[in-house]
Amino acid sequence: MNYYRERHCPARGEAPACLVPPPSGYRVPVPWPESLHKIWHDNMPYGKIAERKGHQGWMKHEGSYFIFPGGGTMFPDGAEQYIEKLSQYVPLKTGVLRTGLDMYSVIFSSLKVASFGGFLLKENIMTLSFAPRDSHKSQIQFALERGIPAFLLMLGTRRLPFPAQSFDFVHCSRCLIPFTAYNGSYLIEVDRLLRPGGHLIISGPPVRWKKQEKEWNELQVMAGALCYKLITVDGNTAIWKKPAEPSCLPNENDVGLDLCSTDDDPDEAWYFKLKKCVCKVSMVEEIAIGSIPKWPDRLSKPSARASLINNGTKLFEVDSQKWVKRVSYYKKSLGVKLGTTHIRNVMDMNAFFGGFAAAIVTDLVWVMNVVPARKPLTLGVIYDRGLIGVYHDWCEPFSTYPRTYDLLHADAIESLISDPICDLFDVMLEMDRILRPEGTAVMRGSPDVIEKAAQVAQSIRWNAQVHDSEPESGSTEKILVATKTFWKLPLTSR
């Protein structure tokens, strides 16, 4: 089940304490939205991909750039035409759908470098693409360089690091994921992630694919056992709709599907083994497609899942108002370049309810909301708002390539290093790896911790300033605003 390609981290003390230099010829990335269509060639260490895949229409090498026309094996007429085709069956342009998961699998896939998700941004749909680390193509690195939400991930032996009922649709175009293998574990995981009333879209194998009739039949049987409704089979594209009601299981089915025990928490997803049973989930009808507000109304309204947390609805309102004020302070008083072409890819390292991301939603950015795995599992509320994110433990490296984010935001930084095995230096070294040259880090915390952070910032070549928190807050908290310098290795060191 691809265990060898899943996330593996070095033991404490084994990771090298070093800075990752940019490649020779690296430049500050092309700004958004121009980056959707072209990026600097020398920023990407994989040039042969364009030579091998240029005939497929989704990527070309022209002069100093990689160009992305928007085609590909599964949409030779372009991603936009493919989306128009899907829109006949899936409400992609009405605000009903907001969050999507775009799945890729192994290196044999044709891989459109997230063009599907990139073009859906025009419809205010936030699609998170994932694929495994791959030295041959590194499609996720290309996607992030373009300013498209993407994440390094492998569907193998563990649950994906997302909450249950989070994505409004799941899309697979030639992803080559064997959904019905391993007793259907992969399709069961997709079912866990798909919001009630959501859509499953599979284009390419095995849908009406020559020599894959058995796999295609098994997929239809298993989807039927989950009571998914087959909306259409258009060429090699199949679209199902998940019921908006509680699971129809237990039922009589030919694939042995049954419900998990009541002690299974469907939202647990950090190093959590895949199961061969279907999760029992709560609040199905309250958070189903059609029940939650359309975008953008869902952004500002507390979801039913917020009420599962003690005083959650009130906390939601307070958190939202707090971050509107804080973001205004960042922009007007601290000089953080939010709302400009300098910042596109943003990460909130301690997101809680996603209030920071909601406060900058009108800026030309997308935000990866990270909920620490040892904290209350609030990520479901973030997805109900129409935002995206992942679970993560900041004692470990984040699943992304170097130089992929323009701004890193860490509220209550001390809470990320409260575990005895975590160290502020290690966390900031990882932040440096993730941050692009000339990128910005904003850290909030107690005066003692921020003072230490300022010392670490100097040691890793950041230009940093420490500021007081918002005057009206009455807090003793300090804010560190730092810029990662654009340094290069001397020629003799390369």
Coordinates of C-alpha atoms in Angstrom, one line a residue:
M1 CA 0.0 0.0 0.0
N2 CA 2.8 2.4 -0.8
Y3 CA 4.1 2.6 2.7
Y4 CA 7.6 3.3 1.5
R5 CA 6.5 6.5 -0.3
E6 CA 4.6 7.9 2.7
R7 CA 5.9 10.6 5.0
H8 CA 9.0 9.5 7.0
C9 CA 10.8 11.9 9.3
P10 CA 14.3 11.6 10.9
A11 CA 14.6 11.0 14.6
R12 CA 15.1 13.8 17.0
G13 CA 18.7 15.2 16.4
E14 CA 19.2 13.4 13.1
A15 CA 17.9 16.2 10.9
P16 CA 20.7 18.5 9.6
A17 CA 20.8 21.9 11.2
C18 CA 21.5 23.9 8.0
L19 CA 20.0 26.5 5.7
V20 CA 18.8 25.4 2.2
P21 CA 20.4 27.6 -0.5
P22 CA 18.4 28.5 -3.6
P23 CA 19.5 26.9 -6.8
S24 CA 21.8 28.7 -9.2
G25 CA 19.8 31.3 -11.2
Y26 CA 17.0 31.5 -8.8
R27 CA 14.8 34.7 -8.9
V28 CA 12.0 36.1 -6.9
P29 CA 8.9 34.3 -8.3
V30 CA 6.7 35.7 -11.0
P31 CA 3.8 37.5 -9.2
W32 CA 0.2 36.4 -9.2
P33 CA -1.8 36.1 -11.4
E34 CA 0.9 36.1 -14.1
S35 CA 2.4 33.1 -12.3
L36 CA -0.6 30.9 -13.2
H37 CA 0.6 30.9 -16.8
K38 CA 4.4 31.2 -16.5
I39 CA 7.2 30.7 -13.9
W40 CA 11.0 31.2 -14.0
H41 CA 12.7 28.1 -15.5
D42 CA 15.7 28.3 -13.2
N43 CA 13.6 28.3 -10.1
M44 CA 12.7 24.7 -10.8
P45 CA 15.4 22.0 -10.7
Y46 CA 13.6 19.7 -13.1
G47 CA 13.9 20.8 -16.7
K48 CA 13.4 17.5 -18.6
I49 CA 9.8 17.3 -17.7
A50 CA 8.9 20.0 -20.3
E51 CA 10.8 18.1 -23.0
R52 CA 9.0 14.8 -22.2
K53 CA 5.5 16.3 -21.6
G54 CA 5.4 19.3 -23.9
H55 CA 3.5 17.4 -26.5
Q56 CA 0.6 16.9 -24.0
G57 CA -0.1 20.7 -24.0
W58 CA 0.1 21.5 -20.3
M59 CA 3.6 22.7 -20.1
K60 CA 6.3 24.2 -22.4
H61 CA 9.8 25.6 -22.0
E62 CA 10.1 29.1 -23.7
G63 CA 13.2 31.2 -23.1
S64 CA 13.6 31.9 -19.4
Y65 CA 10.1 30.5 -18.5
F66 CA 8.0 27.4 -18.1
I67 CA 4.7 28.2 -19.8
F68 CA 1.4 26.6 -18.9
P69 CA -1.2 26.7 -21.7
G70 CA -3.7 24.7 -19.6
G71 CA -4.0 21.4 -21.6
G72 CA -3.1 17.9 -20.7
T73 CA -3.7 14.2 -21.6
M74 CA -7.2 14.2 -20.1
F75 CA -8.2 17.7 -21.4
P76 CA -6.4 18.3 -24.7
D77 CA -8.8 21.2 -25.4
G78 CA -7.7 22.9 -22.2
A79 CA -8.6 22.8 -18.6
E80 CA -11.3 25.5 -19.1
Q81 CA -13.2 23.4 -21.6
Y82 CA -12.9 20.4 -19.3
I83 CA -14.4 22.4 -16.5
E84 CA -17.2 23.6 -18.7
K85 CA -18.0 19.9 -19.4
L86 CA -18.1 19.1 -15.7
S87 CA -20.3 22.1 -15.0
Q88 CA -23.1 20.4 -17.0
Y89 CA -23.4 17.9 -14.1
V90 CA -21.7 19.5 -11.1
P91 CA -22.6 23.0 -9.8
L92 CA -19.1 24.6 -10.1
K93 CA -20.3 28.1 -10.9
T94 CA -23.1 28.8 -8.4
G95 CA -21.3 29.2 -5.0
V96 CA -22.7 25.8 -3.8
L97 CA -19.3 24.2 -4.0
R98 CA -16.2 25.8 -2.6
T99 CA -13.6 23.3 -1.4
G100 CA -12.2 20.5 -3.6
L101 CA -9.5 17.8 -3.4
D102 CA -7.5 17.1 -6.6
M103 CA -5.8 13.8 -6.3
Y104 CA -2.7 12.5 -8.0
S105 CA -0.9 9.3 -7.4
V106 CA 2.2 7.8 -8.9
I107 CA 4.9 9.0 -11.4
F108 CA 3.2 7.2 -14.3
S109 CA 0.3 9.7 -14.1
S110 CA 0.3 12.4 -16.8
L111 CA 0.0 15.1 -14.1
K112 CA -1.4 18.5 -15.1
V113 CA 0.6 20.4 -12.4
A114 CA -2.7 21.5 -10.8
S115 CA -4.0 23.4 -13.8
F116 CA -7.5 22.1 -12.9
G117 CA -7.4 23.7 -9.5
G118 CA -5.8 26.9 -11.0
F119 CA -8.6 27.5 -13.4
L120 CA -11.3 26.7 -10.8
L121 CA -10.0 29.7 -8.8
K122 CA -11.9 31.8 -11.4
E123 CA -15.1 30.3 -10.0
N124 CA -14.1 31.0 -6.4
I125 CA -13.5 27.3 -5.8
M126 CA -10.5 26.5 -3.6
T127 CA -9.0 23.2 -4.8
L128 CA -6.1 21.6 -2.9
S129 CA -4.0 19.3 -5.2
F130 CA -1.8 16.6 -3.7
A131 CA 0.7 14.2 -5.0
P132 CA 3.7 12.3 -3.6
R133 CA 7.3 13.5 -3.6
D134 CA 8.7 12.7 -7.1
S135 CA 12.2 13.5 -8.3
H136 CA 11.0 12.9 -11.9
K137 CA 8.3 15.5 -12.1
S138 CA 7.9 17.3 -8.7
Q139 CA 4.4 18.5 -9.8
I140 CA 3.6 19.9 -6.4
Q141 CA 6.6 22.2 -6.5
F142 CA 5.5 23.5 -9.9
A143 CA 2.0 24.1 -8.6
L144 CA 3.2 26.1 -5.6
E145 CA 5.6 28.1 -7.7
R146 CA 2.5 29.0 -9.8
G147 CA 0.6 30.1 -6.7
I148 CA -1.9 27.2 -6.7
P149 CA -2.8 25.4 -3.5
A150 CA -0.9 22.1 -3.3
F151 CA 0.5 19.7 -0.8
L152 CA 3.0 16.8 -0.7
L153 CA 1.0 13.7 0.2
M154 CA 0.6 10.0 -0.6
L155 CA -2.5 7.9 -0.3
G156 CA -0.9 4.8 1.3
T157 CA -1.5 3.2 4.6
R158 CA -2.7 6.2 6.7
R159 CA -5.6 8.6 6.6
L160 CA -4.9 11.8 4.8
P161 CA -4.4 14.7 7.3
F162 CA -7.8 16.2 6.8
P163 CA -11.0 16.1 8.9
A164 CA -14.1 14.0 7.9
Q165 CA -16.7 15.6 5.6
S166 CA -14.4 18.4 4.6
F167 CA -14.3 18.6 0.7
D168 CA -17.3 19.6 -1.4
F169 CA -15.9 17.4 -4.2
V170 CA -13.1 15.1 -4.9
H171 CA -11.5 15.0 -8.4
C172 CA -9.2 12.4 -10.0
S173 CA -8.0 12.8 -13.5
R174 CA -5.7 9.9 -14.5
C175 CA -4.6 9.8 -10.9
L176 CA -4.3 6.0 -11.2
I177 CA -5.3 5.4 -7.6
P178 CA -6.6 1.8 -7.2
F179 CA -9.7 2.8 -5.3
T180 CA -11.1 -0.7 -4.8
A181 CA -7.8 -2.4 -3.9
Y182 CA -6.9 -3.3 -0.3
N183 CA -10.6 -4.1 0.5
G184 CA -11.6 -0.7 -0.8
S185 CA -9.6 1.2 1.7
Y186 CA -8.9 4.1 -0.7
L187 CA -12.5 4.6 -1.7
I188 CA -13.5 4.4 2.0
E189 CA -11.0 7.2 2.7
V190 CA -12.4 9.3 -0.1
D191 CA -15.9 8.7 1.4
R192 CA -14.6 9.9 4.8
L193 CA -13.3 13.2 3.3
L194 CA -16.2 13.9 1.0
R195 CA -19.0 16.2 2.4
P196 CA -22.5 14.7 2.3
G197 CA -24.1 15.8 -0.9
G198 CA -20.7 16.2 -2.5
H199 CA -19.4 14.9 -5.8
L200 CA -16.8 12.3 -6.7
I201 CA -15.3 12.9 -10.2
I202 CA -13.1 10.3 -11.8
S203 CA -11.7 10.9 -15.3
G204 CA -9.5 8.3 -17.1
P205 CA -8.7 4.8 -16.0
P206 CA -10.6 2.7 -15.1
V207 CA -13.7 4.5 -16.4
R208 CA -14.7 2.7 -19.7
W209 CA -11.0 2.0 -20.2
K210 CA -9.8 -0.8 -22.4
K211 CA -8.5 -3.8 -20.5
Q212 CA -9.7 -2.3 -17.2
E213 CA -13.3 -3.6 -17.4
K214 CA -12.9 -5.5 -14.2
E215 CA -11.6 -2.5 -12.3
W216 CA -14.4 -0.3 -13.7
N217 CA -17.1 -2.8 -12.7
E218 CA -15.6 -3.1 -9.2
L219 CA -15.6 0.7 -8.8
Q220 CA -19.3 0.9 -9.7
V221 CA -20.2 -1.9 -7.4
M222 CA -18.4 -0.3 -4.4
A223 CA -19.8 3.1 -5.1
G224 CA -23.2 1.6 -5.2
A225 CA -22.6 -0.1 -1.8
L226 CA -21.9 3.3 -0.4
C227 CA -25.3 4.4 -1.9
Y228 CA -23.6 7.0 -4.2
K229 CA -25.7 8.0 -7.1
L230 CA -24.1 7.8 -10.5
I231 CA -24.9 11.1 -12.1
T232 CA -23.3 10.4 -15.5
V233 CA -20.6 8.6 -17.5
D234 CA -19.5 11.0 -20.2
G235 CA -16.8 9.4 -22.3
N236 CA -14.1 8.4 -19.8
T237 CA -15.5 10.6 -17.0
A238 CA -17.7 9.3 -14.3
I239 CA -19.5 11.5 -11.7
W240 CA -21.1 10.3 -8.5
K241 CA -23.0 12.2 -5.8
K242 CA -22.7 11.2 -2.2
P243 CA -26.0 11.0 -0.2
A244 CA -26.8 14.1 1.8
E245 CA -28.3 11.8 4.6
P246 CA -26.6 9.6 7.1
S247 CA -24.8 6.5 5.7
C248 CA -27.1 3.8 4.3
L249 CA -24.9 1.2 5.9
P250 CA -25.3 -1.4 7.3
N251 CA -26.8 -2.9 4.2
E252 CA -26.5 -6.0 2.1
N253 CA -23.6 -5.5 -0.3
D254 CA -21.3 -7.7 -2.2
V255 CA -18.0 -6.0 -1.1
G256 CA -18.2 -6.5 2.7
L257 CA -18.6 -2.8 3.6
D258 CA -19.8 -2.1 7.1
L259 CA -19.7 0.8 9.7
C260 CA -16.8 1.3 12.0
S261 CA -17.3 1.0 15.8
T262 CA -18.6 3.9 17.8
D263 CA -15.2 4.6 19.4
D264 CA -13.7 5.5 16.0
D265 CA -13.2 9.3 15.6
P266 CA -13.5 10.1 11.9
D267 CA -11.7 13.4 12.4
E268 CA -8.5 11.7 13.8
A269 CA -6.1 11.8 10.9
W270 CA -2.5 12.4 12.1
Y271 CA -0.5 9.1 11.6
F272 CA -3.8 7.3 11.8
K273 CA -4.0 3.9 10.0
L274 CA -6.6 3.5 7.2
K275 CA -9.5 1.3 8.2
K276 CA -11.6 -1.1 6.1
C277 CA -14.8 0.2 7.6
V278 CA -16.9 3.3 6.9
C279 CA -16.8 6.0 9.6
K280 CA -19.9 7.0 11.5
V281 CA -20.1 10.7 11.3
S282 CA -22.3 13.2 13.2
M283 CA -24.1 16.3 12.0
V284 CA -24.5 14.9 8.5
E285 CA -27.6 16.8 7.5
E286 CA -26.4 20.1 9.2
I287 CA -23.1 20.3 7.1
A288 CA -24.3 18.7 3.9
I289 CA -24.2 20.5 0.5
G290 CA -27.4 22.5 0.4
S291 CA -27.6 22.9 4.1
I292 CA -24.4 25.0 4.7
P293 CA -24.6 28.5 3.2
K294 CA -23.2 29.2 -0.3
W295 CA -19.9 31.0 -0.7
P296 CA -19.1 33.6 0.4
D297 CA -21.8 33.6 3.2
R298 CA -20.4 30.4 4.7
L299 CA -17.1 32.2 5.5
S300 CA -18.6 34.4 8.2
K301 CA -21.3 32.1 9.7
P302 CA -20.4 29.7 12.5
S303 CA -20.9 26.1 11.3
A304 CA -22.7 23.4 13.3
R305 CA -19.3 21.9 14.1
A306 CA -18.2 25.0 16.0
S307 CA -20.9 24.2 18.6
L308 CA -19.2 20.9 19.4
I309 CA -16.5 22.9 21.1
N310 CA -17.2 24.4 24.5
N311 CA -18.6 27.9 23.9
G312 CA -17.5 27.4 20.3
T313 CA -20.1 29.7 18.6
K314 CA -19.1 32.6 20.8
L315 CA -15.4 31.9 20.3
F316 CA -15.9 31.8 16.5
E317 CA -17.4 35.3 16.6
V318 CA -14.7 36.7 18.9
D319 CA -11.9 35.1 16.8
S320 CA -13.3 36.5 13.6
Q321 CA -13.5 40.1 14.9
K322 CA -10.1 39.9 16.5
W323 CA -8.3 38.9 13.3
V324 CA -10.0 41.7 11.3
K325 CA -8.4 44.2 13.7
R326 CA -5.0 42.4 13.8
V327 CA -4.7 42.2 10.0
S328 CA -5.5 45.9 9.7
Y329 CA -2.7 46.6 12.2
Y330 CA -0.3 44.3 10.3
K331 CA -0.9 46.3 7.1
K332 CA -1.2 49.8 8.4
S333 CA 1.4 49.8 11.2
L334 CA 3.8 46.9 10.7
G335 CA 4.2 47.2 6.9
V336 CA 3.3 43.6 6.2
K337 CA 2.7 43.5 2.4
L338 CA -0.6 41.7 2.5
G339 CA -2.9 42.8 -0.4
T340 CA 0.1 43.4 -2.8
T341 CA 1.7 41.3 -5.5
H342 CA 4.5 40.4 -3.1
I343 CA 2.4 37.8 -1.3
R344 CA 0.4 35.0 -2.8
N345 CA 1.1 31.7 -0.9
V346 CA 0.3 32.1 2.8
M347 CA 0.5 29.7 5.7
D348 CA -1.2 30.1 9.1
M349 CA 0.8 27.8 11.3
N350 CA -1.7 27.9 14.2
A351 CA -5.0 28.5 12.6
F352 CA -7.7 27.6 15.2
F353 CA -10.9 28.6 13.4
G354 CA -9.3 30.2 10.4
G355 CA -9.9 33.8 11.5
F356 CA -6.6 35.1 10.1
A357 CA -7.3 33.5 6.7
A358 CA -10.9 34.9 6.7
A359 CA -9.6 38.4 7.4
I360 CA -7.4 38.4 4.2
V361 CA -9.8 36.6 1.9
T362 CA -10.2 39.6 -0.3
D363 CA -6.5 39.8 -0.9
L364 CA -4.9 38.0 -3.8
V365 CA -3.8 35.2 -1.6
W366 CA -4.6 31.6 -0.7
V367 CA -4.0 30.3 2.9
M368 CA -2.9 26.9 4.1
N369 CA -4.5 26.7 7.5
V370 CA -2.5 24.4 9.8
V371 CA -4.2 23.0 12.9
P372 CA -1.5 21.5 15.2
A373 CA -2.3 17.8 15.6
R374 CA -2.2 17.9 19.4
K375 CA -4.6 20.8 19.7
P376 CA -8.5 20.7 19.5
L377 CA -9.5 19.4 16.1
T378 CA -11.0 22.6 14.7
L379 CA -10.1 22.0 11.1
G380 CA -13.6 20.8 10.2
V381 CA -14.9 24.3 11.1
I382 CA -12.3 25.8 8.8
Y383 CA -13.5 23.7 5.9
D384 CA -17.1 24.5 6.7
R385 CA -16.1 28.2 6.2
G386 CA -14.9 27.4 2.7
L387 CA -11.2 27.5 3.6
I388 CA -8.6 24.8 3.3
G389 CA -5.9 23.3 5.6
V390 CA -4.2 20.3 7.1
Y391 CA -3.3 18.8 10.5
H392 CA 0.4 19.0 11.3
D393 CA 2.9 18.6 14.2
W394 CA 5.5 21.3 14.2
C395 CA 8.0 19.0 15.9
E396 CA 8.3 17.6 12.4
P397 CA 9.0 19.1 8.9
F398 CA 6.0 20.3 6.9
S399 CA 5.2 18.3 3.7
T400 CA 6.3 20.9 1.1
Y401 CA 9.3 21.8 -1.0
P402 CA 11.8 24.5 -0.1
R403 CA 10.9 28.1 -1.0
T404 CA 7.1 27.6 -1.5
Y405 CA 5.4 30.2 0.7
D406 CA 5.6 34.0 0.7
L407 CA 4.3 34.6 4.2
L408 CA 4.3 32.4 7.3
H409 CA 2.1 33.5 10.2
A410 CA 2.5 31.9 13.7
D411 CA 0.1 33.0 16.5
A412 CA 1.0 31.9 20.0
I413 CA 4.3 30.5 18.8
E414 CA 5.1 29.2 22.3
S415 CA 2.2 26.8 22.0
L416 CA 3.8 25.2 19.0
I417 CA 6.9 24.3 21.0
S418 CA 5.3 23.3 24.3
D419 CA 6.2 19.6 23.6
P420 CA 9.6 18.7 25.2
I421 CA 10.9 17.4 21.9
C422 CA 10.3 20.7 20.1
D423 CA 12.7 23.5 20.0
L424 CA 12.2 27.1 18.7
F425 CA 15.4 26.9 16.7
D426 CA 14.2 23.8 14.9
V427 CA 10.8 25.2 14.1
M428 CA 12.3 28.5 12.7
L429 CA 14.8 26.5 10.7
E430 CA 11.9 24.7 9.1
M431 CA 10.2 28.0 8.5
D432 CA 13.3 29.2 6.7
R433 CA 13.2 26.2 4.5
I434 CA 9.6 26.8 3.6
L435 CA 9.9 30.6 3.1
R436 CA 10.8 32.1 -0.2
P437 CA 13.8 34.6 -0.4
E438 CA 12.4 38.0 0.5
G439 CA 9.4 36.3 2.1
T440 CA 7.9 37.4 5.4
A441 CA 7.4 35.7 8.7
V442 CA 5.1 37.1 11.4
M443 CA 5.3 35.6 14.8
R444 CA 3.3 36.4 17.9
G445 CA 4.1 35.4 21.5
S446 CA 5.2 36.3 25.0
P447 CA 8.1 38.8 25.3
D448 CA 10.6 36.1 26.3
V449 CA 9.8 33.8 23.4
I450 CA 9.8 36.6 20.8
E451 CA 13.1 37.8 22.2
K452 CA 14.5 34.3 21.6
A453 CA 12.9 34.3 18.2
A454 CA 14.7 37.5 17.3
Q455 CA 18.0 36.0 18.2
V456 CA 17.3 32.9 16.1
A457 CA 16.2 35.1 13.2
Q458 CA 19.5 36.8 13.2
S459 CA 21.4 33.5 13.1
I460 CA 19.4 32.3 10.1
R461 CA 20.0 35.5 8.1
W462 CA 16.6 37.1 8.6
N463 CA 16.1 40.8 9.0
A464 CA 13.7 41.1 12.0
Q465 CA 12.0 43.7 14.0
V466 CA 10.0 43.3 17.3
H467 CA 6.8 45.3 17.7
D468 CA 4.2 45.8 20.4
S469 CA 0.8 44.2 19.9
E470 CA -2.2 46.2 18.9
P471 CA -2.6 49.2 21.3
E472 CA -6.3 48.5 21.9
S473 CA -5.6 44.9 22.8
G474 CA -4.1 45.7 26.2
S475 CA -1.8 42.6 25.8
T476 CA 1.8 42.3 26.7
E477 CA 2.3 40.0 23.7
K478 CA 5.0 41.0 21.2
I479 CA 5.1 40.6 17.4
L480 CA 8.2 39.7 15.4
V481 CA 8.1 40.7 11.7
A482 CA 11.0 39.3 9.7
T483 CA 12.1 39.2 6.1
K484 CA 14.2 36.3 4.8
T485 CA 17.2 37.7 3.0
F486 CA 18.0 36.6 -0.6
W487 CA 21.4 35.1 -0.1
K488 CA 23.3 32.8 -2.5
L489 CA 26.2 30.4 -2.1
P490 CA 29.5 31.7 -3.4
L491 CA 30.5 30.3 -6.8
T492 CA 33.3 28.3 -5.2
S493 CA 30.9 26.5 -2.9
R494 CA 28.5 25.2 -5.6

